[in-house]
Tab-separated table of C-alpha atoms and ligand atoms in Angstrom:
chain	number	residue	atom	x	y	z
A	54	MET	CA	6.967	-25.477	84.329
A	55	THR	CA	10.727	-24.117	84.629
A	56	GLY	CA	10.556	-20.661	82.901
A	57	LYS	CA	14.053	-21.034	81.527
A	58	ASN	CA	13.004	-21.820	78.718
A	59	HIS	CA	9.833	-21.666	75.912
A	60	ILE	CA	8.012	-24.626	76.739
A	61	ALA	CA	7.536	-26.997	74.888
A	62	SER	CA	6.064	-27.002	71.417
A	63	TYR	CA	5.410	-26.716	68.570
A	64	TYR	CA	5.816	-22.667	68.703
A	65	ALA	CA	8.281	-23.011	70.458
A	66	ALA	CA	10.379	-25.832	67.774
A	67	THR	CA	10.000	-23.337	64.778
A	68	ALA	CA	10.176	-20.402	66.664
A	69	ASN	CA	12.703	-18.210	64.438
A	70	ASP	CA	14.386	-15.024	66.756
A	71	PRO	CA	17.721	-16.810	69.548
A	72	THR	CA	17.520	-13.576	70.827
A	73	ARG	CA	17.822	-13.169	74.800
A	74	TYR	CA	17.103	-10.357	76.619
A	75	PRO	CA	18.718	-9.363	80.650
A	76	SER	CA	17.832	-10.141	83.319
A	77	LEU	CA	17.366	-6.223	85.358
A	78	GLU	CA	20.365	-6.108	88.524
A	79	GLY	CA	20.126	-2.594	90.147
A	80	ALA	CA	18.740	0.310	89.486
A	81	ILE	CA	16.974	1.928	85.912
A	82	LYS	CA	14.595	4.908	85.708
A	83	ALA	CA	12.288	4.759	82.011
A	84	ASP	CA	9.143	6.862	81.375
A	85	VAL	CA	7.202	3.309	81.398
A	86	CYS	CA	7.950	0.538	82.626
A	87	VAL	CA	5.232	-2.604	81.563
A	88	ILE	CA	5.612	-5.845	82.806
A	89	GLY	CA	4.606	-8.304	81.187
A	90	GLY	CA	5.899	-9.632	77.819
A	91	GLY	CA	3.665	-11.361	76.098
A	92	PHE	CA	1.669	-9.731	72.873
A	93	SER	CA	0.440	-6.574	75.960
A	94	GLY	CA	2.634	-6.093	76.998
A	95	VAL	CA	5.528	-5.967	73.839
A	96	ALA	CA	2.670	-3.665	71.964
A	97	THR	CA	2.732	-1.762	74.789
A	98	ALA	CA	6.453	-0.748	74.698
A	99	LEU	CA	5.895	-0.796	71.282
A	100	THR	CA	3.369	1.080	70.629
A	101	MET	CA	5.114	3.599	73.739
A	102	ALA	CA	8.184	3.240	72.067
A	103	GLU	CA	6.738	4.725	68.028
A	104	ARG	CA	5.434	7.959	70.719
A	105	GLY	CA	9.137	8.528	71.773
A	106	ARG	CA	8.783	7.851	75.070
A	107	SER	CA	11.739	5.648	76.925
A	108	VAL	CA	10.610	2.115	77.969
A	109	VAL	CA	11.409	-0.703	80.588
A	110	LEU	CA	9.924	-4.065	80.325
A	111	LEU	CA	9.791	-7.206	82.417
A	112	GLU	CA	9.235	-10.279	81.432
A	113	ALA	CA	9.319	-12.647	84.311
A	114	HIS	CA	10.928	-15.779	81.900
A	115	ARG	CA	11.070	-15.865	78.843
A	116	ILE	CA	9.226	-13.080	76.009
A	117	GLY	CA	6.099	-14.541	75.061
A	118	TRP	CA	6.457	-17.518	77.992
A	119	GLY	CA	2.670	-17.233	78.627
A	120	ALA	CA	-0.617	-17.412	76.409
A	121	SER	CA	1.288	-15.544	73.804
A	122	GLY	CA	3.504	-17.518	72.795
A	123	ARG	CA	1.474	-20.746	73.245
A	124	ASN	CA	-1.574	-20.188	71.158
A	125	GLY	CA	-3.955	-21.048	68.642
A	126	GLY	CA	-2.507	-18.619	66.791
A	127	GLN	CA	-6.059	-17.540	65.513
A	128	MET	CA	-6.598	-13.619	65.081
A	129	ILE	CA	-10.258	-13.558	65.250
A	130	GLY	CA	-12.345	-10.206	64.495
A	131	GLY	CA	-13.755	-8.457	67.237
A	132	ILE	CA	-13.575	-9.328	71.546
A	133	SER	CA	-14.792	-10.610	74.446
A	134	GLY	CA	-17.947	-9.407	75.705
A	135	GLU	CA	-19.221	-8.088	72.846
A	136	ALA	CA	-22.614	-8.324	74.270
A	137	MET	CA	-22.251	-6.867	78.416
A	138	ILE	CA	-20.214	-3.108	76.020
A	139	GLU	CA	-23.192	-2.579	74.943
A	140	GLN	CA	-25.472	-4.012	77.345
A	141	GLN	CA	-23.682	-2.212	79.440
A	142	LEU	CA	-22.441	0.996	77.789
A	143	GLY	CA	-25.782	1.077	75.247
A	144	LYS	CA	-25.382	3.378	71.793
A	145	GLU	CA	-21.622	4.269	72.407
A	146	GLY	CA	-21.190	0.389	73.447
A	147	ALA	CA	-22.293	-0.917	70.130
A	148	LYS	CA	-20.021	2.364	67.766
A	149	LEU	CA	-17.267	1.102	69.415
A	150	VAL	CA	-17.411	-2.506	69.373
A	151	ARG	CA	-17.951	-1.635	65.227
A	152	ASP	CA	-14.935	0.313	65.738
A	153	ILE	CA	-12.736	-1.566	67.156
A	154	ARG	CA	-13.616	-4.967	65.331
A	155	TYR	CA	-10.426	-5.019	63.719
A	156	ARG	CA	-7.565	-2.383	64.721
A	157	GLY	CA	-5.879	-5.655	65.860
A	158	HIS	CA	-5.591	-7.170	62.375
A	159	GLU	CA	-4.559	-3.633	61.422
A	160	ILE	CA	-2.372	-3.219	63.832
A	161	ILE	CA	-0.558	-6.669	62.858
A	162	GLU	CA	-0.522	-6.200	59.504
A	163	GLN	CA	1.328	-2.812	60.040
A	164	ARG	CA	3.627	-4.751	62.223
A	165	ILE	CA	4.544	-7.329	60.009
A	166	ALA	CA	4.995	-4.973	56.909
A	167	LYS	CA	6.793	-2.213	58.637
A	168	TYR	CA	9.563	-4.647	60.854
A	169	GLY	CA	9.383	-7.473	58.677
A	170	ILE	CA	7.972	-10.105	60.885
A	171	GLU	CA	7.843	-13.836	59.959
A	172	CYS	CA	4.762	-15.273	61.695
A	173	ASP	CA	2.905	-16.965	58.942
A	174	LEU	CA	-0.404	-14.901	58.627
A	175	LYS	CA	-2.212	-16.173	56.135
A	176	TYR	CA	-6.125	-15.370	56.244
A	177	GLY	CA	-10.027	-16.866	56.640
A	178	TRP	CA	-11.840	-18.165	59.545
A	179	MET	CA	-14.043	-19.467	59.957
A	180	GLU	CA	-16.761	-19.951	63.475
A	181	VAL	CA	-18.720	-23.803	62.572
A	182	ALA	CA	-21.758	-25.304	64.669
A	183	ALA	CA	-21.519	-28.072	66.889
A	184	ARG	CA	-25.256	-28.238	66.570
A	185	PRO	CA	-27.816	-27.394	64.864
A	186	ARG	CA	-30.020	-25.161	66.444
A	187	HIS	CA	-26.156	-23.024	67.049
A	188	MET	CA	-26.616	-22.397	63.109
A	189	GLN	CA	-30.250	-19.930	63.601
A	190	SER	CA	-26.936	-17.734	66.025
A	191	ILE	CA	-24.968	-18.504	62.911
A	192	ARG	CA	-26.992	-16.611	61.364
A	193	ALA	CA	-28.198	-13.660	62.795
A	194	GLN	CA	-24.859	-12.963	63.269
A	195	PHE	CA	-24.306	-12.724	59.766
A	196	GLU	CA	-26.370	-10.637	58.434
A	197	GLN	CA	-26.101	-8.154	61.393
A	198	ARG	CA	-22.789	-8.222	60.410
A	199	VAL	CA	-23.895	-7.305	56.886
A	200	ARG	CA	-26.288	-5.080	57.603
A	201	GLU	CA	-22.960	-3.151	58.939
A	202	GLY	CA	-21.186	-3.082	55.956
A	203	GLU	CA	-18.948	-6.400	56.357
A	204	GLY	CA	-20.714	-8.730	53.342
A	205	GLY	CA	-17.760	-8.367	51.660
A	206	HIS	CA	-15.676	-10.646	53.829
A	207	LEU	CA	-18.030	-11.855	55.481
A	208	GLU	CA	-20.138	-15.733	54.190
A	209	LEU	CA	-22.370	-18.279	54.965
A	210	VAL	CA	-21.699	-21.354	54.924
A	211	GLU	CA	-24.929	-23.929	54.458
A	212	PRO	CA	-24.894	-26.778	56.278
A	213	GLU	CA	-25.700	-28.485	52.484
A	214	ASP	CA	-22.207	-26.554	52.033
A	215	LEU	CA	-20.094	-27.724	54.068
A	216	PRO	CA	-18.773	-30.864	52.771
A	217	ARG	CA	-16.759	-27.914	50.063
A	218	VAL	CA	-14.824	-26.242	53.213
A	219	LEU	CA	-14.199	-28.896	55.691
A	220	GLY	CA	-14.199	-32.314	55.534
A	221	THR	CA	-15.778	-33.316	57.858
A	222	SER	CA	-19.522	-34.464	59.112
A	223	ALA	CA	-19.594	-32.801	62.953
A	224	TYR	CA	-20.826	-29.560	61.654
A	225	HIS	CA	-24.422	-27.747	60.595
A	226	GLY	CA	-22.848	-24.949	58.830
A	227	GLY	CA	-21.159	-22.012	59.521
A	228	PHE	CA	-19.363	-18.602	58.130
A	229	ILE	CA	-16.449	-18.085	57.005
A	230	ASP	CA	-14.500	-14.085	57.566
A	231	ARG	CA	-12.365	-13.650	55.075
A	232	ARG	CA	-10.906	-10.606	57.113
A	233	SER	CA	-9.615	-12.955	60.150
A	234	GLY	CA	-7.239	-15.678	60.272
A	235	HIS	CA	-4.635	-17.693	61.886
A	236	LEU	CA	-0.205	-17.003	62.605
A	237	HIS	CA	2.850	-17.976	64.789
A	238	GLY	CA	2.258	-15.763	67.551
A	239	LEU	CA	5.247	-16.474	69.775
A	240	ASN	CA	6.865	-14.778	66.165
A	241	LEU	CA	4.905	-12.785	65.796
A	242	CYS	CA	5.090	-11.260	69.784
A	243	LEU	CA	9.478	-12.232	69.171
A	244	GLY	CA	9.175	-10.217	66.248
A	245	GLU	CA	7.388	-6.687	67.945
A	246	ALA	CA	9.902	-7.309	71.318
A	247	ARG	CA	12.736	-7.004	69.020
A	248	ALA	CA	11.730	-4.092	67.380
A	249	ALA	CA	10.598	-2.392	70.140
A	250	SER	CA	14.340	-3.818	70.921
A	251	ALA	CA	15.700	-1.607	68.599
A	252	LEU	CA	13.017	1.285	68.927
A	253	GLY	CA	15.324	1.430	72.640
A	254	VAL	CA	12.800	-0.576	74.594
A	255	LYS	CA	15.528	-1.451	77.301
A	256	ILE	CA	13.891	-5.100	77.583
A	257	PHE	CA	15.034	-7.180	80.739
A	258	GLU	CA	13.669	-11.917	80.778
A	259	HIS	CA	13.565	-13.481	83.883
A	260	THR	CA	12.916	-10.342	85.719
A	261	ARG	CA	10.144	-11.101	87.911
A	262	VAL	CA	8.452	-8.491	89.703
A	263	ILE	CA	7.500	-8.444	92.752
A	264	ALA	CA	5.786	-5.470	93.784
A	265	LEU	CA	4.164	-2.189	92.651
A	266	GLU	CA	5.296	0.570	95.482
A	267	GLY	CA	5.150	4.373	96.166
A	268	GLY	CA	2.267	5.374	95.115
A	269	ALA	CA	1.567	9.042	92.680
A	270	LYS	CA	5.479	8.299	92.422
A	271	PRO	CA	5.501	4.811	91.179
A	272	TRP	CA	8.582	1.750	90.891
A	273	VAL	CA	8.843	-0.809	90.984
A	274	LYS	CA	10.795	-3.484	92.487
A	275	THR	CA	12.379	-7.217	91.115
A	276	GLU	CA	13.961	-9.687	92.866
A	277	LYS	CA	17.616	-8.252	92.061
A	278	GLY	CA	16.559	-4.694	90.441
A	279	ARG	CA	14.092	-1.168	91.115
A	280	VAL	CA	12.271	0.427	87.636
A	281	GLU	CA	11.959	4.064	88.555
A	282	ALA	CA	9.017	5.427	86.029
A	283	GLY	CA	6.343	7.742	85.897
A	284	THR	CA	3.896	5.232	84.386
A	285	VAL	CA	3.436	1.475	85.447
A	286	VAL	CA	1.620	-0.662	83.307
A	287	ILE	CA	0.596	-4.064	84.399
A	288	GLY	CA	0.581	-5.376	80.181
A	289	GLY	CA	-0.520	-8.989	80.549
A	290	GLU	CA	-2.732	-12.139	81.297
A	291	ILE	CA	-0.364	-12.115	84.557
A	292	PHE	CA	-2.050	-13.667	87.278
A	293	ASP	CA	0.047	-12.170	91.017
A	294	HIS	CA	-1.986	-8.831	92.184
A	295	PHE	CA	0.398	-6.883	93.645
A	296	GLY	CA	-2.385	-6.327	96.738
A	297	LEU	CA	-4.125	-4.744	94.663
A	298	LEU	CA	-7.717	-5.739	95.450
A	299	ARG	CA	-9.216	-4.167	92.590
A	300	LEU	CA	-7.365	-7.316	90.268
A	301	LYS	CA	-8.345	-10.203	93.249
A	302	GLY	CA	-11.084	-12.850	91.764
A	303	LEU	CA	-10.884	-10.670	88.308
A	304	MET	CA	-9.547	-13.923	86.210
A	305	LEU	CA	-9.425	-17.251	86.561
A	306	PRO	CA	-7.244	-19.194	85.244
A	307	THR	CA	-7.996	-22.136	82.864
A	308	GLY	CA	-5.639	-24.401	80.978
A	309	SER	CA	-6.056	-25.166	77.383
A	310	TYR	CA	-4.259	-27.998	75.503
A	311	ILE	CA	-3.225	-28.069	71.376
A	312	ILE	CA	-2.086	-31.371	69.734
A	313	ALA	CA	0.807	-31.154	66.851
A	314	THR	CA	0.330	-33.432	64.447
A	315	GLU	CA	3.066	-34.276	62.084
A	316	PRO	CA	2.914	-32.534	58.659
A	317	LEU	CA	0.623	-34.322	57.077
A	318	SER	CA	0.578	-35.005	52.779
A	319	GLU	CA	-0.445	-32.047	50.258
A	320	GLY	CA	-3.416	-35.403	49.679
A	321	ILE	CA	-4.854	-35.575	53.227
A	322	VAL	CA	-4.656	-30.865	53.248
A	323	ALA	CA	-7.356	-31.139	50.438
A	324	GLN	CA	-9.350	-33.561	51.630
A	325	ILE	CA	-9.673	-31.650	55.308
A	326	ASN	CA	-9.423	-28.591	54.982
A	327	PRO	CA	-8.514	-27.610	51.728
A	328	GLN	CA	-9.359	-23.525	52.590
A	329	ASP	CA	-6.147	-23.116	55.600
A	330	LEU	CA	-9.605	-22.637	57.661
A	331	ALA	CA	-8.660	-21.218	60.749
A	332	VAL	CA	-11.904	-23.194	62.715
A	333	CYS	CA	-13.310	-23.021	66.143
A	334	ASP	CA	-16.596	-24.647	66.832
A	335	SER	CA	-19.757	-22.347	68.615
A	336	ASN	CA	-19.762	-25.024	71.522
A	337	VAL	CA	-18.975	-22.891	75.395
A	338	VAL	CA	-15.989	-25.256	75.667
A	339	LEU	CA	-14.682	-25.228	71.975
A	340	ASP	CA	-12.622	-27.034	69.287
A	341	TYR	CA	-10.197	-25.221	67.253
A	342	TYR	CA	-8.163	-26.274	65.172
A	343	ARG	CA	-5.589	-25.044	61.646
A	344	LEU	CA	-3.190	-25.680	59.746
A	345	SER	CA	0.271	-24.803	60.066
A	346	ALA	CA	2.444	-23.213	57.250
A	347	ASP	CA	4.026	-26.999	57.135
A	348	ARG	CA	0.627	-28.428	57.025
A	349	ARG	CA	0.144	-29.484	60.590
A	350	MET	CA	-2.773	-30.149	62.064
A	351	LEU	CA	-2.619	-28.109	65.611
A	352	PHE	CA	-6.032	-29.517	67.766
A	353	GLY	CA	-6.636	-27.411	70.515
A	354	GLY	CA	-9.480	-27.614	73.527
A	355	ARG	CA	-10.663	-28.967	76.475
A	356	CYS	CA	-10.777	-26.169	79.116
A	357	ASN	CA	-9.312	-27.707	82.986
A	358	TYR	CA	-10.499	-24.846	85.477
A	359	SER	CA	-8.664	-27.240	88.027
A	360	ASN	CA	-5.646	-25.984	86.923
A	361	ARG	CA	-4.108	-29.649	87.291
A	362	ASP	CA	-3.417	-30.258	83.474
A	363	PRO	CA	-3.617	-33.207	82.047
A	364	LYS	CA	-1.182	-35.514	83.094
A	365	ASP	CA	-1.410	-36.851	78.620
A	366	ILE	CA	-2.350	-34.303	77.233
A	367	GLY	CA	-2.063	-35.917	73.918
A	368	ALA	CA	-4.443	-38.889	74.577
A	369	SER	CA	-6.216	-36.425	76.370
A	370	ILE	CA	-6.864	-34.181	72.975
A	371	ARG	CA	-6.861	-36.800	70.169
A	372	PRO	CA	-9.731	-38.516	70.475
A	373	ARG	CA	-11.798	-35.610	69.691
A	374	MET	CA	-10.005	-34.987	66.662
A	375	ILE	CA	-9.815	-38.585	64.776
A	376	GLU	CA	-14.292	-38.148	65.861
A	377	ILE	CA	-13.986	-34.686	63.938
A	378	PHE	CA	-11.424	-35.497	61.159
A	379	PRO	CA	-10.917	-39.753	60.800
A	380	GLN	CA	-8.003	-39.794	57.999
A	381	LEU	CA	-5.919	-38.240	61.137
A	382	LYS	CA	-6.035	-41.801	62.087
A	383	ASN	CA	-2.856	-42.692	61.311
A	384	ALA	CA	-1.262	-39.153	62.139
A	385	LYS	CA	1.592	-39.116	64.469
A	386	ILE	CA	1.405	-36.199	67.568
A	387	ASP	CA	4.762	-34.341	67.408
A	388	PHE	CA	3.558	-31.810	70.085
A	389	ALA	CA	1.054	-31.656	73.275
A	390	TRP	CA	1.102	-28.350	75.196
A	391	GLY	CA	-0.500	-26.260	76.641
A	392	GLY	CA	-1.519	-22.461	79.251
A	393	ARG	CA	-3.588	-20.570	81.020
A	394	ILE	CA	-6.361	-18.766	78.959
A	395	ALA	CA	-7.767	-16.084	81.428
A	396	ILE	CA	-11.648	-15.679	81.964
A	397	VAL	CA	-13.127	-12.129	82.970
A	398	LEU	CA	-17.023	-13.022	84.399
A	399	ASN	CA	-18.050	-10.489	82.024
A	400	ARG	CA	-15.560	-12.003	79.444
A	401	VAL	CA	-15.103	-8.076	78.625
A	402	PRO	CA	-11.263	-6.965	78.744
A	403	VAL	CA	-10.164	-5.046	81.824
A	404	ILE	CA	-9.009	-2.581	80.986
A	405	GLU	CA	-8.235	0.461	83.697
A	406	ARG	CA	-6.417	2.809	85.294
A	407	LEU	CA	-5.708	1.550	88.744
A	408	ALA	CA	-4.506	4.977	90.039
A	409	PRO	CA	-2.772	7.780	88.335
A	410	ASN	CA	-0.062	6.798	87.098
A	411	LEU	CA	-1.115	2.900	86.380
A	412	TYR	CA	-3.111	1.017	84.186
A	413	VAL	CA	-4.102	-2.907	83.327
A	414	LEU	CA	-4.155	-4.965	80.874
A	415	GLN	CA	-5.862	-9.033	80.700
A	416	GLY	CA	-8.350	-10.832	80.637
A	417	TYR	CA	-9.179	-11.626	76.850
A	418	SER	CA	-11.265	-14.652	78.272
A	419	GLY	CA	-9.105	-16.827	75.745
A	420	HIS	CA	-9.823	-14.943	72.211
A	421	GLY	CA	-6.716	-12.075	72.799
A	422	VAL	CA	-4.316	-12.243	69.882
A	423	ASN	CA	-7.010	-9.467	68.161
A	424	ALA	CA	-8.249	-7.863	71.213
A	425	THR	CA	-4.024	-7.716	73.181
A	426	HIS	CA	-3.282	-5.377	70.010
A	427	ILE	CA	-6.200	-3.720	70.961
A	428	ALA	CA	-6.026	-3.354	74.288
A	429	ALA	CA	-2.524	-2.200	74.274
A	430	GLU	CA	-3.663	0.770	72.226
A	431	ILE	CA	-5.930	2.215	73.943
A	432	VAL	CA	-4.184	2.209	77.090
A	433	SER	CA	-0.988	3.822	74.480
A	434	ASP	CA	-3.062	6.424	73.745
A	435	ALA	CA	-4.337	7.009	77.945
A	436	ILE	CA	-1.350	7.959	78.724
A	437	CYS	CA	-0.890	10.154	75.355
A	438	GLY	CA	-3.876	11.726	76.969
A	439	THR	CA	-6.147	10.488	73.834
A	440	THR	CA	-8.852	8.629	76.213
A	441	GLU	CA	-11.931	8.531	74.432
A	442	ARG	CA	-12.114	5.076	73.963
A	443	PHE	CA	-10.413	3.997	77.175
A	444	ASP	CA	-12.693	6.299	79.516
A	445	LEU	CA	-15.651	3.880	77.995
A	446	PHE	CA	-13.841	-0.063	78.645
A	447	ASP	CA	-12.482	2.385	82.048
A	448	ARG	CA	-16.862	2.926	83.164
A	449	ILE	CA	-17.273	-0.997	82.771
A	450	ARG	CA	-18.039	-2.916	85.432
A	451	HIS	CA	-16.449	-5.662	86.510
A	452	THR	CA	-17.341	-8.804	88.942
A	453	ARG	CA	-15.124	-9.996	91.134
A	454	LEU	CA	-15.613	-13.697	92.399
A	455	PRO	CA	-14.564	-12.965	96.331
A	456	LEU	CA	-12.601	-16.391	96.860
A	457	SER	CA	-10.548	-16.756	94.450
A	458	GLY	CA	-7.673	-19.325	93.360
A	459	TRP	CA	-8.578	-23.208	94.685
A	460	PHE	CA	-12.407	-21.447	95.491
A	461	GLY	CA	-12.932	-19.698	92.529
A	462	ASN	CA	-11.928	-22.392	90.327
A	463	GLN	CA	-14.444	-24.521	91.063
A	464	MET	CA	-17.077	-21.612	90.622
A	465	LEU	CA	-16.504	-20.994	87.435
A	466	ALA	CA	-16.010	-25.117	87.118
A	467	LEU	CA	-19.981	-25.111	88.736
A	468	GLY	CA	-21.038	-22.578	85.565
A	469	MET	CA	-18.764	-24.282	82.375
A	470	LEU	CA	-20.256	-27.395	84.155
A	471	TYR	CA	-23.586	-25.877	82.581
A	472	TYR	CA	-22.997	-24.308	80.006
A	473	ARG	CA	-21.335	-27.300	79.388
A	474	LEU	CA	-24.052	-30.074	79.576
A	475	ARG	CA	-26.198	-26.819	77.516
A	476	ASP	CA	-23.322	-27.856	74.901
A	477	LEU	CA	-23.938	-31.311	74.268
A	478	LEU	CA	-27.394	-31.279	75.027
B	582	LIG	C1	-3.404	-23.219	74.650
B	582	LIG	C2	-4.802	-21.047	74.503
B	582	LIG	C3	-4.931	-20.962	73.542
B	582	LIG	C4	-5.496	-19.740	72.858
B	582	LIG	N1	-5.678	-19.983	71.677
B	582	LIG	C5	-6.277	-18.441	70.545
B	582	LIG	C6	-6.344	-18.705	69.665
B	582	LIG	O1	-6.947	-19.819	68.722
B	582	LIG	N2	-6.968	-16.547	69.871
B	582	LIG	C7	-6.877	-16.123	70.772
B	582	LIG	O2	-7.764	-13.734	69.924
B	582	LIG	N3	-6.218	-16.172	71.361
B	582	LIG	C8	-6.089	-17.264	72.454
B	582	LIG	N4	-5.948	-17.587	73.597
B	582	LIG	C9	-5.270	-16.477	73.965
B	582	LIG	C10	-4.324	-15.691	73.563
B	582	LIG	O3	-2.748	-16.338	73.622
B	582	LIG	C11	-5.143	-14.385	75.493
B	582	LIG	O4	-5.331	-14.382	75.405
B	582	LIG	C12	-2.729	-13.333	74.711
B	582	LIG	O5	-1.330	-14.191	74.677
B	582	LIG	C13	-3.177	-12.998	76.206
B	582	LIG	O6	-1.524	-12.260	75.899
B	582	LIG	P1	-0.975	-11.084	77.309
B	582	LIG	O7	0.390	-10.415	76.372
B	582	LIG	O8	-2.265	-10.830	78.110
B	582	LIG	O9	-0.581	-12.508	79.097
B	582	LIG	P2	0.659	-13.724	77.897
B	582	LIG	O10	0.847	-14.016	76.743
B	582	LIG	O11	0.133	-14.012	79.119
B	582	LIG	O12	2.098	-13.106	78.979
B	582	LIG	C14	1.636	-12.494	80.182
B	582	LIG	C15	3.728	-11.978	80.589
B	582	LIG	O13	3.537	-12.331	81.911
B	582	LIG	C16	4.576	-12.512	82.429
B	582	LIG	N5	4.280	-12.579	84.151
B	582	LIG	C17	3.516	-12.892	84.690
B	582	LIG	N6	3.992	-12.787	85.984
B	582	LIG	C18	4.759	-11.325	86.321
B	582	LIG	C19	5.469	-10.307	86.990
B	582	LIG	N7	5.207	-11.409	88.028
B	582	LIG	N8	6.573	-10.322	86.577
B	582	LIG	C20	6.860	-10.332	85.427
B	582	LIG	N9	6.549	-10.552	84.198
B	582	LIG	C21	5.212	-12.160	84.388
B	582	LIG	C22	4.012	-13.778	82.032
B	582	LIG	O14	5.611	-14.970	82.289
B	582	LIG	C23	4.018	-13.982	80.121
B	582	LIG	O15	4.790	-13.525	79.343
B	582	LIG	C24	-5.109	-18.746	73.292
B	582	LIG	C25	-4.928	-19.434	75.253
B	582	LIG	C26	-3.978	-20.119	75.154
B	582	LIG	C27	-3.388	-20.454	77.013
């Protein structure tokens, strides 16, 4: 993969901001240095700039080059690992989970309105039961959230009602969250970067960070420059550890792949997804899909833990799409691409302070559109001195695999194979 341009995808082909940022050469100073130009890094940089701090943002490739510019675009309520947060933090954890569930949505909505970001936001997201027994836990989840006061935007879809929602017989019911939805991730990320730059954030692309030095007075070393900053934020699913033991074995990269069909006719769209919902199934290794603004089916799934992408992504994903929607058997595939989902073993995003002036936010386990924006606000609050929510995340115990790299991924592959077999039963 070359980092000069975004990888070829539906998103890159429909990106609406051609801005290119320079690469860093020489030394520069800032209050805050953010590493990573995906949602985590860009949202942190923008928040800190909105609060009057001088910020430098360093991105190894292009803004939105990683998962943020390639994902399924599903803006889903909540974060991954909620059950673990409640298990580890008890009532405080349960309250935290409830309080932040839609906070990322609010931040995204406010930014779209304030900065005029065009990213095709639409509402309506659905989880579908891939097996009859999955409907029990979907029903329990729905009832719990209705008890928590979310009845106004949640809707249970019984198996017999499914045909009015989706044109497939593959599922056994589900629930719709009308507060969640879907969007064009790359255009959101580019738009937030544009807003940050307009507020004075110095953004550098093609600027890989190679080392963190300096302890209490941190400075960041790049290939051709350095940044001296009061605070450094490792902002995103960055698989470099910069020699920091606490980041080793924490996130495991797993491949996930998406195909985009040619634009579909209005007739086909009315048959398969008349409410224009973003959809995830209930399997651990799940299918996820939605329609783009120009009516393409964007269908994703199939994790791979070997870090070797399939030779032909289209050939590997298309049969699954046809199994769910035979109506698409003649639809041409215009784009096929993949990215890395950063799985954390206990699934809870990593929001931590690694040293007095060094923060990290990463590891959303495939659930990052909403969660990155929540995490960016929590870290920004902590840097500015409000640490209530940050301290709760900082208390979460994460499991680190003693082996990372190839061995770590083989261990993860074995674990996921177990879940995959369970999904199939
Ligand atoms: C195929 C796919 C589908 C997904 N679908 C969804 C979905 O539908 N809904 C959802 O909520 N989530 C989804 N996710 C997850 C979501 O996209 C991520 O959790 C989220 O984008 C992570 O954002 P980030 O900023 O933390 O990381 P990234 O977007 O990966 O950004 C990290 C950035 O850091 C840069 N970088 C790396 N190393 C260095 C370095 N040494 N120096 C400087 N820069 C560096 C990278 O180039 C990259 O741009 C999906 C992910 C993938 C891969």
